[in-house]
Amino acid sequence: MSKNKFEIHGDRVMLTHPDWDFIASATVRDDYIDELMSVTWTKNGEYLYNAKLGSYLHIYIMRKWYGEEAYQKLKNEGYVVDHMDNDGHNCCIDNLCFLIAAENKAKGMTVDKLSKVKI
C-alpha cells in the first residue's frame, strides 16, 4: 500500500506524502495509472523516485509516453529528461522534454538561475 495520497484531476494526478511540504503532479493515462498509484514515491534530492520501479517519476512518465526503446535511444545519444519550468515536482508531459545533457547543464547555470531571481 502506497504512503502517498493521490488525487486525479482530469489527466493529471496530484501526489502528496505526509513528509513533504509540496504537491507533485504528473500526467496520467489508463495504461499506467494503476502502476503509478500502486507504489510509494519518495523524495530523492529534488526529484521523486520509486525503488520498485527503479525510476524517477519524470523519467517514468517519458518512458510511458515515448516507449522504452525511444527513451534508451535518446539516453544513449546523450539526452536527458528536462523539466522545462525547472520544477522537479512538475512531471506533467507538457513540462518534460529531451535535452542534450550539456544544454541541460547550461540551462541550469543560466536560464534556470535567472528564473529564480526576484525583481
Coordinates of N, CA, C and O in Angstrom, one line a residue:
M1 N 0.8 -1.2 0.0 CA 0.0 0.0 0.0 C 0.9 1.2 0.0 O 1.8 1.4 0.8
S2 N 0.6 2.2 -0.9 CA 1.4 3.4 -1.0 C 1.2 4.3 0.2 O 0.1 4.4 0.7
K3 N 2.2 5.0 0.6 CA 2.2 6.0 1.6 C 1.8 7.4 1.0 O 1.6 8.3 1.7
N4 N 1.7 7.4 -0.3 CA 1.3 8.7 -1.0 C -0.2 8.8 -1.0 O -0.9 7.8 -0.9
K5 N -0.6 10.0 -1.1 CA -2.0 10.3 -1.4 C -2.1 10.8 -2.8 O -1.3 11.6 -3.2
F6 N -3.1 10.2 -3.6 CA -3.2 10.6 -5.0 C -4.6 11.2 -5.2 O -5.6 10.6 -4.7
E7 N -4.6 12.3 -6.0 CA -5.9 12.9 -6.4 C -5.9 13.1 -7.9 O -4.9 13.7 -8.4
I8 N -6.9 12.6 -8.6 CA -6.9 12.7 -10.0 C -7.8 13.9 -10.4 O -8.8 14.1 -9.8
H9 N -7.2 14.7 -11.2 CA -7.9 15.9 -11.8 C -7.8 15.9 -13.3 O -6.7 16.3 -13.8
G10 N -8.8 15.3 -14.0 CA -8.7 15.2 -15.4 C -7.6 14.2 -15.8 O -7.6 13.0 -15.4
D11 N -6.6 14.7 -16.6 CA -5.5 13.8 -17.0 C -4.2 14.0 -16.1 O -3.1 13.6 -16.5
R12 N -4.4 14.6 -14.9 CA -3.3 14.8 -14.0 C -3.6 14.1 -12.7 O -4.7 14.1 -12.2
V13 N -2.5 13.7 -12.1 CA -2.6 13.2 -10.7 C -1.7 14.1 -9.8 O -0.6 14.5 -10.2
M14 N -2.2 14.4 -8.7 CA -1.5 15.2 -7.7 C -1.0 14.2 -6.6 O -1.8 13.4 -6.1
L15 N 0.2 14.3 -6.3 CA 0.8 13.4 -5.3 C 1.3 14.1 -4.1 O 1.9 15.2 -4.2
T16 N 0.9 13.6 -2.9 CA 1.4 14.2 -1.7 C 1.9 13.1 -0.8 O 1.6 11.9 -1.0
H17 N 2.6 13.4 0.3 CA 3.1 12.5 1.2 C 3.2 13.2 2.6 O 3.4 14.4 2.6
P18 N 2.9 12.5 3.6 CA 2.9 13.2 5.0 C 4.2 13.9 5.3 O 4.2 14.9 6.0
D19 N 5.3 13.5 4.7 CA 6.6 14.1 5.0 C 7.0 15.3 4.0 O 8.1 15.9 4.2
W20 N 6.2 15.5 3.0 CA 6.5 16.5 2.0 C 5.9 17.9 2.3 O 4.8 17.9 2.9
D21 N 6.5 18.9 1.9 CA 6.0 20.3 2.0 C 5.6 20.8 0.6 O 5.6 22.0 0.4
F22 N 5.3 19.9 -0.3 CA 5.0 20.3 -1.7 C 4.0 19.3 -2.2 O 3.7 18.2 -1.6
I23 N 3.4 19.7 -3.3 CA 2.5 18.8 -4.1 C 3.1 18.5 -5.4 O 3.5 19.5 -6.1
A24 N 3.3 17.3 -5.8 CA 3.8 16.9 -7.1 C 2.7 16.6 -8.0 O 1.6 16.3 -7.6
S25 N 3.0 16.7 -9.3 CA 2.0 16.3 -10.3 C 2.6 15.6 -11.5 O 3.8 15.7 -11.7
A26 N 1.7 14.8 -12.1 CA 2.2 14.0 -13.3 C 0.9 13.8 -14.2 O -0.2 13.8 -13.7
T27 N 1.2 13.7 -15.5 CA 0.1 13.3 -16.4 C -0.1 11.8 -16.3 O 0.8 11.0 -16.2
V28 N -1.4 11.4 -16.4 CA -1.7 10.0 -16.3 C -2.5 9.6 -17.5 O -3.2 10.4 -18.1
R29 N -2.4 8.3 -17.8 CA -3.2 7.6 -18.8 C -3.7 6.3 -18.2 O -3.1 5.8 -17.3
D30 N -4.7 5.7 -18.9 CA -5.2 4.5 -18.4 C -4.2 3.3 -18.4 O -4.3 2.4 -17.6
D31 N -3.3 3.4 -19.3 CA -2.3 2.2 -19.4 C -1.3 2.2 -18.3 O -0.6 1.2 -18.2
Y32 N -1.1 3.2 -17.5 CA -0.2 3.1 -16.4 C -0.6 3.8 -15.1 O 0.1 3.7 -14.1
I33 N -1.8 4.3 -15.1 CA -2.3 4.9 -13.8 C -2.3 4.0 -12.6 O -1.8 4.4 -11.5
D34 N -2.7 2.8 -12.8 CA -2.7 1.8 -11.6 C -1.3 1.6 -11.1 O -1.1 1.5 -9.9
E35 N -0.4 1.4 -12.0 CA 1.0 1.1 -11.6 C 1.6 2.3 -10.9 O 2.2 2.2 -9.8
L36 N 1.4 3.5 -11.4 CA 1.9 4.7 -10.8 C 1.4 4.9 -9.4 O 2.1 5.3 -8.5
M37 N 0.1 4.6 -9.2 CA -0.5 4.8 -7.9 C -0.4 3.7 -7.0 O -0.8 3.8 -5.8
S38 N 0.2 2.6 -7.4 CA 0.3 1.4 -6.5 C 1.6 1.4 -5.7 O 1.8 0.5 -4.9
V39 N 2.5 2.3 -6.0 CA 3.8 2.4 -5.3 C 4.0 3.7 -4.5 O 3.2 4.6 -4.7
T40 N 5.0 3.7 -3.7 CA 5.3 4.9 -2.9 C 6.4 5.6 -3.6 O 7.5 5.1 -3.8
W41 N 6.1 6.9 -3.9 CA 7.1 7.8 -4.5 C 7.8 8.5 -3.3 O 7.1 9.1 -2.5
T42 N 9.1 8.5 -3.3 CA 9.8 9.2 -2.2 C 10.7 10.3 -2.8 O 11.1 10.3 -3.9
K43 N 11.0 11.3 -1.9 CA 11.8 12.4 -2.3 C 13.3 11.9 -2.3 O 13.8 11.4 -1.4
N44 N 13.9 12.1 -3.5 CA 15.4 11.8 -3.6 C 16.0 13.0 -4.2 O 16.0 13.2 -5.4
G45 N 16.6 13.9 -3.4 CA 17.1 15.2 -3.8 C 15.9 16.0 -4.2 O 14.9 16.1 -3.4
E46 N 15.9 16.6 -5.3 CA 14.7 17.4 -5.8 C 13.7 16.7 -6.6 O 12.7 17.2 -7.1
Y47 N 13.9 15.4 -6.8 CA 13.1 14.5 -7.6 C 12.4 13.4 -6.8 O 12.8 13.1 -5.8
L48 N 11.3 12.9 -7.4 CA 10.6 11.8 -6.8 C 11.1 10.5 -7.4 O 11.3 10.4 -8.6
Y49 N 11.3 9.5 -6.6 CA 11.8 8.2 -7.0 C 11.1 7.0 -6.4 O 10.5 7.1 -5.3
N50 N 11.0 5.9 -7.2 CA 10.4 4.7 -6.7 C 11.4 3.6 -6.9 O 11.7 3.3 -8.1
A51 N 11.8 2.9 -5.8 CA 12.8 1.8 -6.0 C 12.2 0.6 -6.7 O 12.9 -0.1 -7.4
K52 N 11.0 0.3 -6.4 CA 10.3 -0.9 -7.0 C 10.3 -0.8 -8.6 O 10.6 -1.7 -9.3
L53 N 10.0 0.4 -9.1 CA 10.0 0.7 -10.5 C 11.4 1.0 -11.0 O 11.6 1.0 -12.2
G54 N 12.3 1.4 -10.1 CA 13.7 1.7 -10.5 C 13.7 3.0 -11.3 O 14.6 3.0 -12.2
S55 N 12.9 3.9 -11.0 CA 12.8 5.1 -11.8 C 12.5 6.4 -11.1 O 11.7 6.3 -10.1
Y56 N 13.0 7.5 -11.5 CA 12.5 8.8 -11.1 C 11.1 9.0 -11.8 O 10.9 8.5 -13.0
L57 N 10.2 9.8 -11.2 CA 8.9 10.0 -11.8 C 9.0 10.6 -13.2 O 8.3 10.2 -14.1
H58 N 9.8 11.6 -13.4 CA 9.9 12.3 -14.7 C 10.4 11.4 -15.8 O 9.9 11.4 -16.9
I59 N 11.3 10.5 -15.4 CA 11.8 9.5 -16.4 C 10.7 8.5 -16.7 O 10.5 8.0 -17.8
Y60 N 10.0 8.0 -15.6 CA 8.9 7.1 -15.8 C 7.9 7.6 -16.7 O 7.4 6.9 -17.6
I61 N 7.5 8.8 -16.6 CA 6.5 9.4 -17.5 C 7.0 9.4 -18.9 O 6.2 9.1 -19.8
M62 N 8.2 9.9 -19.1 CA 8.7 9.9 -20.5 C 8.8 8.5 -21.1 O 8.5 8.3 -22.3
R63 N 9.2 7.5 -20.3 CA 9.2 6.1 -20.8 C 7.9 5.6 -21.2 O 7.7 4.9 -22.2
K64 N 6.9 6.0 -20.5 CA 5.5 5.6 -20.8 C 5.0 6.3 -22.0 O 4.3 5.7 -22.8
W65 N 5.3 7.5 -22.2 CA 4.8 8.3 -23.4 C 5.6 8.0 -24.7 O 5.0 7.9 -25.7
Y66 N 6.9 7.8 -24.6 CA 7.7 7.6 -25.8 C 8.1 6.2 -26.0 O 8.6 5.9 -27.1
G67 N 7.9 5.4 -25.0 CA 8.3 4.0 -25.1 C 9.8 3.7 -24.7 O 10.6 4.6 -24.8
E68 N 10.0 2.6 -24.2 CA 11.4 2.2 -23.6 C 12.5 2.3 -24.7 O 13.5 2.8 -24.5
E69 N 12.1 1.8 -25.9 CA 13.1 1.8 -27.0 C 13.6 3.3 -27.3 O 14.7 3.6 -27.5
A70 N 12.6 4.2 -27.5 CA 12.9 5.6 -27.8 C 13.7 6.2 -26.7 O 14.7 7.0 -26.9
Y71 N 13.2 6.0 -25.5 CA 13.9 6.6 -24.3 C 15.4 6.1 -24.3 O 16.3 6.9 -24.1
Q72 N 15.6 4.8 -24.4 CA 17.0 4.3 -24.4 C 17.9 4.8 -25.5 O 19.0 5.2 -25.3
K73 N 17.3 5.0 -26.7 CA 18.0 5.5 -27.9 C 18.4 6.9 -27.6 O 19.6 7.3 -27.8
L74 N 17.5 7.8 -27.1 CA 17.9 9.1 -26.8 C 18.9 9.2 -25.6 O 19.8 10.0 -25.7
K75 N 18.7 8.4 -24.6 CA 19.6 8.4 -23.5 C 21.0 8.0 -24.0 O 22.0 8.7 -23.6
N76 N 21.1 7.0 -24.8 CA 22.4 6.6 -25.4 C 23.1 7.7 -26.3 O 24.3 7.7 -26.4
E77 N 22.2 8.6 -26.8 CA 22.7 9.7 -27.7 C 23.1 10.9 -26.8 O 23.4 11.9 -27.4
G78 N 23.0 10.8 -25.5 CA 23.4 11.9 -24.6 C 22.3 12.8 -24.2 O 22.5 13.9 -23.7
Y79 N 21.0 12.4 -24.4 CA 19.9 13.3 -24.0 C 19.5 12.9 -22.5 O 19.7 11.8 -22.1
V80 N 18.9 13.9 -21.8 CA 18.4 13.7 -20.5 C 16.9 14.3 -20.5 O 16.6 15.0 -21.5
V81 N 16.2 13.9 -19.5 CA 14.8 14.5 -19.4 C 14.9 15.8 -18.6 O 15.4 15.8 -17.5
D82 N 14.4 16.8 -19.2 CA 14.4 18.2 -18.6 C 13.0 18.6 -18.2 O 12.1 18.4 -18.9
H83 N 13.0 19.2 -17.0 CA 11.8 19.9 -16.6 C 11.8 21.3 -17.1 O 12.7 22.1 -16.6
M84 N 11.0 21.6 -18.1 CA 11.1 23.0 -18.7 C 11.0 24.1 -17.8 O 11.6 25.2 -17.9
D85 N 10.1 24.0 -16.8 CA 9.9 25.1 -15.8 C 10.8 25.0 -14.6 O 10.7 25.7 -13.7
N86 N 11.7 24.0 -14.7 CA 12.7 23.8 -13.6 C 12.1 23.4 -12.3 O 12.7 23.5 -11.2
D87 N 10.9 22.9 -12.3 CA 10.2 22.4 -11.1 C 10.3 20.9 -11.1 O 9.5 20.3 -11.9
G88 N 11.2 20.3 -10.4 CA 11.3 18.8 -10.4 C 10.1 18.1 -9.9 O 10.1 16.9 -10.0
H89 N 9.1 18.8 -9.4 CA 7.9 18.1 -8.9 C 6.8 18.2 -10.0 O 5.8 17.5 -9.8
N90 N 7.0 18.9 -11.0 CA 6.0 19.0 -12.1 C 6.4 18.0 -13.2 O 7.2 18.3 -14.1
C91 N 5.9 16.8 -13.1 CA 6.2 15.7 -14.0 C 5.1 15.5 -15.1 O 4.9 14.4 -15.5
C92 N 4.4 16.6 -15.4 CA 3.4 16.5 -16.5 C 4.1 16.5 -17.8 O 5.1 17.2 -18.0
I93 N 3.6 15.8 -18.8 CA 4.2 15.6 -20.0 C 4.4 16.9 -20.8 O 5.5 17.0 -21.5
D94 N 3.6 17.9 -20.6 CA 3.8 19.1 -21.3 C 4.9 20.0 -20.6 O 5.2 21.1 -21.1
N95 N 5.5 19.5 -19.5 CA 6.6 20.2 -18.9 C 7.9 19.4 -19.1 O 8.9 19.9 -18.6
L96 N 7.9 18.3 -19.7 CA 9.1 17.5 -19.9 C 9.5 17.5 -21.3 O 8.7 17.5 -22.2
C97 N 10.8 17.4 -21.5 CA 11.4 17.3 -22.9 C 12.7 16.6 -22.8 O 13.3 16.5 -21.7
F98 N 13.2 16.1 -23.9 CA 14.5 15.6 -24.0 C 15.4 16.7 -24.4 O 15.1 17.5 -25.3
L99 N 16.6 16.8 -23.7 CA 17.5 17.9 -24.0 C 18.9 17.3 -23.9 O 19.2 16.4 -23.0
I100 N 19.8 17.7 -24.8 CA 21.2 17.2 -24.7 C 21.7 17.5 -23.3 O 21.5 18.6 -22.8
A101 N 22.5 16.6 -22.7 CA 22.9 16.8 -21.3 C 23.7 18.1 -21.2 O 23.5 18.8 -20.2
A102 N 24.6 18.5 -22.1 CA 25.3 19.7 -22.0 C 24.4 20.9 -22.0 O 24.6 21.9 -21.3
E103 N 23.4 20.9 -22.8 CA 22.4 22.0 -22.9 C 21.6 22.1 -21.6 O 21.3 23.2 -21.1
N104 N 21.3 20.9 -21.0 CA 20.6 20.9 -19.7 C 21.4 21.5 -18.6 O 20.9 22.3 -17.8
K105 N 22.7 21.2 -18.6 CA 23.6 21.8 -17.6 C 23.7 23.3 -17.8 O 23.7 24.1 -16.9
A106 N 23.8 23.7 -19.1 CA 23.9 25.2 -19.4 C 22.7 25.9 -19.0 O 22.7 27.0 -18.5
K107 N 21.5 25.3 -19.3 CA 20.2 25.8 -18.9 C 20.2 26.0 -17.4 O 19.7 27.0 -16.9
G108 N 20.7 25.0 -16.7 CA 20.7 25.1 -15.2 C 21.5 26.2 -14.6 O 21.2 26.8 -13.6
M109 N 22.6 26.5 -15.4 CA 23.5 27.6 -14.9 C 23.1 29.0 -15.4 O 23.7 30.0 -15.0
T110 N 22.2 29.0 -16.3 CA 21.8 30.4 -16.9 C 20.3 30.6 -16.7 O 19.9 31.2 -15.8
V111 N 19.5 30.1 -17.6 CA 18.1 30.4 -17.6 C 17.4 30.0 -16.3 O 16.6 30.8 -15.7
D112 N 17.7 28.8 -15.8 CA 17.1 28.4 -14.5 C 17.4 29.3 -13.4 O 16.6 29.6 -12.5
K113 N 18.7 29.7 -13.3 CA 19.1 30.6 -12.2 C 18.4 31.9 -12.3 O 18.0 32.5 -11.4
L114 N 18.4 32.4 -13.6 CA 17.8 33.7 -13.8 C 16.3 33.7 -13.5 O 15.7 34.7 -13.0
S115 N 15.6 32.6 -13.7 CA 14.2 32.5 -13.4 C 13.9 32.5 -11.9 O 12.8 32.8 -11.5
K116 N 14.9 32.3 -11.1 CA 14.7 32.3 -9.6 C 15.0 33.7 -9.0 O 14.7 33.9 -7.9
V117 N 15.6 34.6 -9.8 CA 15.9 35.9 -9.4 C 14.6 36.7 -9.2 O 13.8 36.8 -10.1
K118 N 14.5 37.3 -8.0 CA 13.3 38.1 -7.8 C 13.6 39.6 -8.1 O 14.6 40.1 -7.7
I119 N 12.7 40.2 -8.8 CA 12.9 41.6 -9.3 C 12.2 42.5 -8.3 O 11.2 42.3 -7.8

